[in-house]
Amino acid sequence: MSAASARQGSGPAHEREALLRWLRWQAEMGADEALAPVPVNRLKTATPQTAIPQAATPRRQPAPPLRPAASAPAASLAPAAAPPAPPAPAADGPSPQDCHSLHDIHAALDAMHHFPLRRMARHTVFTDGNAQSRILLVGEAPGRDEDLHGKPFVGRAGQLLDRMLAAIGLDRAAEDPDRAVLITNVLFWRPPGNRKPTDAELSFCAPWLMRAMELVRPRVIVCLGGTPTQRLTANPAGILRQRGKWTNISVPGLAEPVPLLPMLHPAYLLRQPAQKRLAWRDLLALRLFLDEQATAP
Ligand code: URA
């Protein structure tokens, strides 16, 4: 071995170290798992993200009331829900309005192989829970566990969510629709490395989420975390400002505005357990709302 190569390092141990450094760098960049045993060149056929139009920046709304008021104006979903022109190959697939069940929507989403996130995902993660329930929970996006299992909120955050729901007598698997919930996300595929969804990705999913809401006709929507809250209320204020404050949103196709309660995301609560007291307040507000509805004439 020359003096120079001894200084730079060579041989199997050096190569192993170099490979490990390279893998660590990949993981830090978000490529934290192998998607398939054989590599696929996705760049060759990928539709550039820029092909999906950006949604307009949501306008700031006045602070919402503390409780849902029948007369409160509904937040307009226009900025978030304006259907973007989908990438070209979607033209021959069904539109949201062609779908007449959650199953139809799931199948249409699952076939969207022209959409970059769909191509990278193992599963399309659409809904879980009781499809008859009209208590709709909306999270951000699937993570690794959800992508593996094809269902929203099945990882650690999902387990905490189940415990939170149980504390107020709700259970996603309950047969009774009044005790059950239906869970979905504003994005239906895992963003690589669990990065934040882009506006373009959220705009792409918005018309499908709106159609799902039109079919489910939720009597209450609970947003988990800032991303779904900002998207559905069209209010850019952070979740710590919006949580616990009821607002109404209008859903295309539904005659009545739907009450919406923003709550802290369970993944945030896992990182900041002291904030669970705020989540508890919001859960109690949800329970009170459901009880009042159940006894309303
Ligand atoms: N976090 C989310 O927002 N959604 C999921 O489905 C899982 C974790």
PDB file of N, CA and C and ligand atoms in Angstrom, residues 125 139-143 146 151-153 157 185 265, ligand 1:
ATOM      1  N   VAL A 125     -53.447   5.183   0.461  1.00  0.00           N
ATOM      2  CA  VAL A 125     -54.020   5.162   1.810  1.00  0.00           C
ATOM      3  C   VAL A 125     -55.216   6.106   1.800  1.00  0.00           C
ATOM      4  N   GLY A 139     -56.472  13.737   8.680  1.00  0.00           N
ATOM      5  CA  GLY A 139     -55.075  13.962   9.038  1.00  0.00           C
ATOM      6  C   GLY A 139     -54.302  14.523   7.861  1.00  0.00           C
ATOM      7  N   GLU A 140     -52.969  14.414   7.960  1.00  0.00           N
ATOM      8  CA  GLU A 140     -52.118  15.041   6.938  1.00  0.00           C
ATOM      9  C   GLU A 140     -51.810  14.073   5.795  1.00  0.00           C
ATOM     10  N   ALA A 141     -51.006  13.073   6.089  1.00  0.00           N
ATOM     11  CA  ALA A 141     -50.542  12.180   5.018  1.00  0.00           C
ATOM     12  C   ALA A 141     -50.072  10.882   5.647  1.00  0.00           C
ATOM     13  N   PRO A 142     -50.131   9.793   4.892  1.00  0.00           N
ATOM     14  CA  PRO A 142     -49.640   8.524   5.446  1.00  0.00           C
ATOM     15  C   PRO A 142     -48.137   8.593   5.721  1.00  0.00           C
ATOM     16  N   GLY A 143     -47.736   7.868   6.743  1.00  0.00           N
ATOM     17  CA  GLY A 143     -46.315   7.686   7.021  1.00  0.00           C
ATOM     18  C   GLY A 143     -45.898   6.290   6.572  1.00  0.00           C
ATOM     19  N   GLU A 146     -48.398   3.440   7.543  1.00  0.00           N
ATOM     20  CA  GLU A 146     -49.649   3.526   6.783  1.00  0.00           C
ATOM     21  C   GLU A 146     -49.411   3.078   5.338  1.00  0.00           C
ATOM     22  N   LYS A 151     -53.601   1.742   5.319  1.00  0.00           N
ATOM     23  CA  LYS A 151     -54.677   2.363   6.105  1.00  0.00           C
ATOM     24  C   LYS A 151     -54.132   3.577   6.851  1.00  0.00           C
ATOM     25  N   PRO A 152     -54.972   4.622   7.006  1.00  0.00           N
ATOM     26  CA  PRO A 152     -54.487   5.799   7.731  1.00  0.00           C
ATOM     27  C   PRO A 152     -54.357   5.544   9.239  1.00  0.00           C
ATOM     28  N   PHE A 153     -53.399   6.209   9.837  1.00  0.00           N
ATOM     29  CA  PHE A 153     -53.214   6.217  11.295  1.00  0.00           C
ATOM     30  C   PHE A 153     -53.145   4.816  11.896  1.00  0.00           C
ATOM     31  N   ALA A 157     -48.633   7.203  16.043  1.00  0.00           N
ATOM     32  CA  ALA A 157     -49.577   8.320  16.168  1.00  0.00           C
ATOM     33  C   ALA A 157     -51.011   7.788  16.106  1.00  0.00           C
ATOM     34  N   ASN A 185     -57.080  11.404   5.115  1.00  0.00           N
ATOM     35  CA  ASN A 185     -56.002  12.397   5.117  1.00  0.00           C
ATOM     36  C   ASN A 185     -56.221  13.379   3.973  1.00  0.00           C
ATOM     37  N   HIS A 265     -52.247  17.369  16.286  1.00  0.00           N
ATOM     38  CA  HIS A 265     -51.972  16.072  15.653  1.00  0.00           C
ATOM     39  C   HIS A 265     -51.370  15.122  16.690  1.00  0.00           C
TER      40      HIS A 265
HETATM   41  N1  URA B   1     -50.226  11.006  10.268  1.00  0.00           N
HETATM   42  C1  URA B   1     -51.222  11.450   9.470  1.00  0.00           C
HETATM   43  O1  URA B   1     -51.470  12.655   9.406  1.00  0.00           O
HETATM   44  N2  URA B   1     -51.931  10.563   8.794  1.00  0.00           N
HETATM   45  C2  URA B   1     -51.722   9.258   8.867  1.00  0.00           C
HETATM   46  O2  URA B   1     -52.429   8.495   8.213  1.00  0.00           O
HETATM   47  C3  URA B   1     -50.682   8.806   9.697  1.00  0.00           C
HETATM   48  C4  URA B   1     -49.953   9.695  10.400  1.00  0.00           C
END
